[in-house]
Amino acid sequence: MAHYRVSESKREQFRRYLEKAGVLESLTNVLVALYEETEKPNNALDFIKHQLGVGPEAEDAESLRLELNTLQQKYDQLMEENKELRSRYSCCSTSRRRAGEQNNYTHLQFQILLHIRSL
């Protein structure tokens, strides 16, 4: 019987602790809100978490989703721009090589003409 009283005492201490910390009031308010819901949520635990403020707020989550969407679009745009610039660079460097070969050939022709005229 003494063991039972010690256990009751510990329970009472724990209950006072929860009450002092505001836990009992918060849980009571959440459970009352769940009870008063006309359409009961499919996931009561998610409802309780939301009511207690566990996890990101709905506005924060929506804001983060919008930011993610904006950044994804910007990333896609930059990747497309990068692809286009790489393509231009590739074409440009190929054209430069060809132009350089043509310039060398033209320069060689010019040297030959000068040499022929000097004869």
PDB file of C-alpha atoms in Angstrom:
ATOM      1  CA  MET A   1       0.000   0.000   0.000  1.00  0.00           C
ATOM      2  CA  ALA A   2       2.915   2.370   0.708  1.00  0.00           C
ATOM      3  CA  HIS A   3       4.175   1.823  -2.832  1.00  0.00           C
ATOM      4  CA  TYR A   4       0.789   2.922  -4.146  1.00  0.00           C
ATOM      5  CA  ARG A   5       0.964   6.207  -2.174  1.00  0.00           C
ATOM      6  CA  VAL A   6       4.470   6.992  -3.447  1.00  0.00           C
ATOM      7  CA  SER A   7       3.254   6.393  -6.960  1.00  0.00           C
ATOM      8  CA  GLU A   8       0.237   8.665  -6.389  1.00  0.00           C
ATOM      9  CA  SER A   9       2.537  11.343  -4.996  1.00  0.00           C
ATOM     10  CA  LYS A  10       4.779  11.170  -8.066  1.00  0.00           C
ATOM     11  CA  ARG A  11       1.758  11.328 -10.337  1.00  0.00           C
ATOM     12  CA  GLU A  12       0.459  14.366  -8.488  1.00  0.00           C
ATOM     13  CA  GLN A  13       3.860  16.065  -8.759  1.00  0.00           C
ATOM     14  CA  PHE A  14       3.971  15.314 -12.464  1.00  0.00           C
ATOM     15  CA  ARG A  15       0.425  16.634 -12.933  1.00  0.00           C
ATOM     16  CA  ARG A  16       1.345  19.877 -11.128  1.00  0.00           C
ATOM     17  CA  TYR A  17       4.455  20.165 -13.277  1.00  0.00           C
ATOM     18  CA  LEU A  18       2.374  19.803 -16.467  1.00  0.00           C
ATOM     19  CA  GLU A  19      -0.170  22.284 -15.175  1.00  0.00           C
ATOM     20  CA  LYS A  20       2.481  24.828 -14.175  1.00  0.00           C
ATOM     21  CA  ALA A  21       4.189  24.508 -17.572  1.00  0.00           C
ATOM     22  CA  GLY A  22       0.881  25.142 -19.367  1.00  0.00           C
ATOM     23  CA  VAL A  23       0.879  21.734 -21.004  1.00  0.00           C
ATOM     24  CA  LEU A  24      -2.495  20.668 -19.618  1.00  0.00           C
ATOM     25  CA  GLU A  25      -4.167  23.894 -20.751  1.00  0.00           C
ATOM     26  CA  SER A  26      -2.653  23.654 -24.241  1.00  0.00           C
ATOM     27  CA  LEU A  27      -3.643  20.018 -24.668  1.00  0.00           C
ATOM     28  CA  THR A  28      -7.135  20.727 -23.358  1.00  0.00           C
ATOM     29  CA  ASN A  29      -7.562  23.619 -25.809  1.00  0.00           C
ATOM     30  CA  VAL A  30      -6.367  21.496 -28.733  1.00  0.00           C
ATOM     31  CA  LEU A  31      -8.641  18.594 -27.826  1.00  0.00           C
ATOM     32  CA  VAL A  32     -11.605  20.962 -27.429  1.00  0.00           C
ATOM     33  CA  ALA A  33     -10.821  22.454 -30.864  1.00  0.00           C
ATOM     34  CA  LEU A  34     -10.717  18.952 -32.352  1.00  0.00           C
ATOM     35  CA  TYR A  35     -13.996  18.078 -30.645  1.00  0.00           C
ATOM     36  CA  GLU A  36     -15.653  21.247 -31.984  1.00  0.00           C
ATOM     37  CA  GLU A  37     -14.535  20.631 -35.578  1.00  0.00           C
ATOM     38  CA  THR A  38     -17.626  19.971 -37.676  1.00  0.00           C
ATOM     39  CA  GLU A  39     -15.623  17.974 -40.209  1.00  0.00           C
ATOM     40  CA  LYS A  40     -13.166  15.818 -38.355  1.00  0.00           C
ATOM     41  CA  PRO A  41      -9.734  15.747 -39.992  1.00  0.00           C
ATOM     42  CA  ASN A  42      -8.498  12.500 -41.529  1.00  0.00           C
ATOM     43  CA  ASN A  43      -5.340  12.693 -39.463  1.00  0.00           C
ATOM     44  CA  ALA A  44      -6.062  13.823 -35.905  1.00  0.00           C
ATOM     45  CA  LEU A  45      -2.372  13.794 -34.996  1.00  0.00           C
ATOM     46  CA  ASP A  46      -1.557  16.272 -37.793  1.00  0.00           C
ATOM     47  CA  PHE A  47      -4.422  18.452 -36.564  1.00  0.00           C
ATOM     48  CA  ILE A  48      -3.011  18.387 -33.031  1.00  0.00           C
ATOM     49  CA  LYS A  49       0.517  19.139 -34.264  1.00  0.00           C
ATOM     50  CA  HIS A  50      -0.777  22.056 -36.308  1.00  0.00           C
ATOM     51  CA  GLN A  51      -2.788  23.410 -33.379  1.00  0.00           C
ATOM     52  CA  LEU A  52       0.217  23.137 -31.074  1.00  0.00           C
ATOM     53  CA  GLY A  53       2.385  24.885 -33.638  1.00  0.00           C
ATOM     54  CA  VAL A  54       4.658  21.924 -34.285  1.00  0.00           C
ATOM     55  CA  GLY A  55       6.389  22.150 -37.648  1.00  0.00           C
ATOM     56  CA  PRO A  56       6.303  25.044 -40.088  1.00  0.00           C
ATOM     57  CA  GLU A  57       3.336  27.364 -40.090  1.00  0.00           C
ATOM     58  CA  ALA A  58       1.073  27.123 -43.108  1.00  0.00           C
ATOM     59  CA  GLU A  59       2.086  30.605 -44.292  1.00  0.00           C
ATOM     60  CA  ASP A  60       5.774  29.758 -43.867  1.00  0.00           C
ATOM     61  CA  ALA A  61       5.381  26.517 -45.770  1.00  0.00           C
ATOM     62  CA  GLU A  62       3.501  28.271 -48.586  1.00  0.00           C
ATOM     63  CA  SER A  63       6.113  31.021 -48.694  1.00  0.00           C
ATOM     64  CA  LEU A  64       8.872  28.422 -48.906  1.00  0.00           C
ATOM     65  CA  ARG A  65       7.012  26.568 -51.672  1.00  0.00           C
ATOM     66  CA  LEU A  66       6.684  29.792 -53.685  1.00  0.00           C
ATOM     67  CA  GLU A  67      10.359  30.610 -53.161  1.00  0.00           C
ATOM     68  CA  LEU A  68      11.346  27.098 -54.228  1.00  0.00           C
ATOM     69  CA  ASN A  69       9.203  27.400 -57.360  1.00  0.00           C
ATOM     70  CA  THR A  70      10.745  30.785 -58.223  1.00  0.00           C
ATOM     71  CA  LEU A  71      14.269  29.493 -57.677  1.00  0.00           C
ATOM     72  CA  GLN A  72      13.555  26.374 -59.752  1.00  0.00           C
ATOM     73  CA  GLN A  73      12.349  28.546 -62.642  1.00  0.00           C
ATOM     74  CA  LYS A  74      15.424  30.769 -62.354  1.00  0.00           C
ATOM     75  CA  TYR A  75      17.666  27.685 -62.283  1.00  0.00           C
ATOM     76  CA  ASP A  76      15.988  26.280 -65.400  1.00  0.00           C
ATOM     77  CA  GLN A  77      16.354  29.640 -67.147  1.00  0.00           C
ATOM     78  CA  LEU A  78      20.046  29.874 -66.244  1.00  0.00           C
ATOM     79  CA  MET A  79      20.678  26.313 -67.404  1.00  0.00           C
ATOM     80  CA  GLU A  80      19.040  27.099 -70.755  1.00  0.00           C
ATOM     81  CA  GLU A  81      21.073  30.312 -71.066  1.00  0.00           C
ATOM     82  CA  ASN A  82      24.239  28.389 -70.200  1.00  0.00           C
ATOM     83  CA  LYS A  83      23.443  25.805 -72.873  1.00  0.00           C
ATOM     84  CA  GLU A  84      22.860  28.541 -75.451  1.00  0.00           C
ATOM     85  CA  LEU A  85      26.086  30.350 -74.553  1.00  0.00           C
ATOM     86  CA  ARG A  86      28.083  27.116 -74.744  1.00  0.00           C
ATOM     87  CA  SER A  87      26.615  26.465 -78.169  1.00  0.00           C
ATOM     88  CA  ARG A  88      27.514  29.984 -79.329  1.00  0.00           C
ATOM     89  CA  TYR A  89      31.021  29.639 -77.937  1.00  0.00           C
ATOM     90  CA  SER A  90      31.478  26.321 -79.692  1.00  0.00           C
ATOM     91  CA  CYS A  91      30.311  27.757 -83.029  1.00  0.00           C
ATOM     92  CA  CYS A  92      32.355  30.901 -82.521  1.00  0.00           C
ATOM     93  CA  SER A  93      35.567  29.049 -81.703  1.00  0.00           C
ATOM     94  CA  THR A  94      35.032  26.781 -84.737  1.00  0.00           C
ATOM     95  CA  SER A  95      34.508  29.865 -86.918  1.00  0.00           C
ATOM     96  CA  ARG A  96      37.650  31.459 -85.500  1.00  0.00           C
ATOM     97  CA  ARG A  97      39.685  28.367 -86.286  1.00  0.00           C
ATOM     98  CA  ARG A  98      38.353  28.344 -89.835  1.00  0.00           C
ATOM     99  CA  ALA A  99      38.893  32.087 -90.168  1.00  0.00           C
ATOM    100  CA  GLY A 100      42.416  31.660 -88.832  1.00  0.00           C
ATOM    101  CA  GLU A 101      43.098  28.963 -91.443  1.00  0.00           C
ATOM    102  CA  GLN A 102      41.652  31.204 -94.153  1.00  0.00           C
ATOM    103  CA  ASN A 103      43.731  34.149 -92.940  1.00  0.00           C
ATOM    104  CA  ASN A 104      46.852  32.010 -93.004  1.00  0.00           C
ATOM    105  CA  TYR A 105      46.014  30.833 -96.500  1.00  0.00           C
ATOM    106  CA  THR A 106      45.275  34.387 -97.651  1.00  0.00           C
ATOM    107  CA  HIS A 107      48.475  35.586 -96.042  1.00  0.00           C
ATOM    108  CA  LEU A 108      50.380  32.816 -97.819  1.00  0.00           C
ATOM    109  CA  GLN A 109      48.789  33.803-101.122  1.00  0.00           C
ATOM    110  CA  PHE A 110      49.761  37.409-100.483  1.00  0.00           C
ATOM    111  CA  GLN A 111      53.370  36.393 -99.788  1.00  0.00           C
ATOM    112  CA  ILE A 112      53.479  34.392-103.013  1.00  0.00           C
ATOM    113  CA  LEU A 113      52.111  37.339-104.984  1.00  0.00           C
ATOM    114  CA  LEU A 114      54.717  39.655-103.490  1.00  0.00           C
ATOM    115  CA  HIS A 115      57.432  37.165-104.302  1.00  0.00           C
ATOM    116  CA  ILE A 116      56.203  36.770-107.889  1.00  0.00           C
ATOM    117  CA  ARG A 117      56.073  40.549-108.392  1.00  0.00           C
ATOM    118  CA  SER A 118      59.566  40.933-107.105  1.00  0.00           C
ATOM    119  CA  LEU A 119      60.887  38.564-109.796  1.00  0.00           C
TER     120      LEU A 119
END
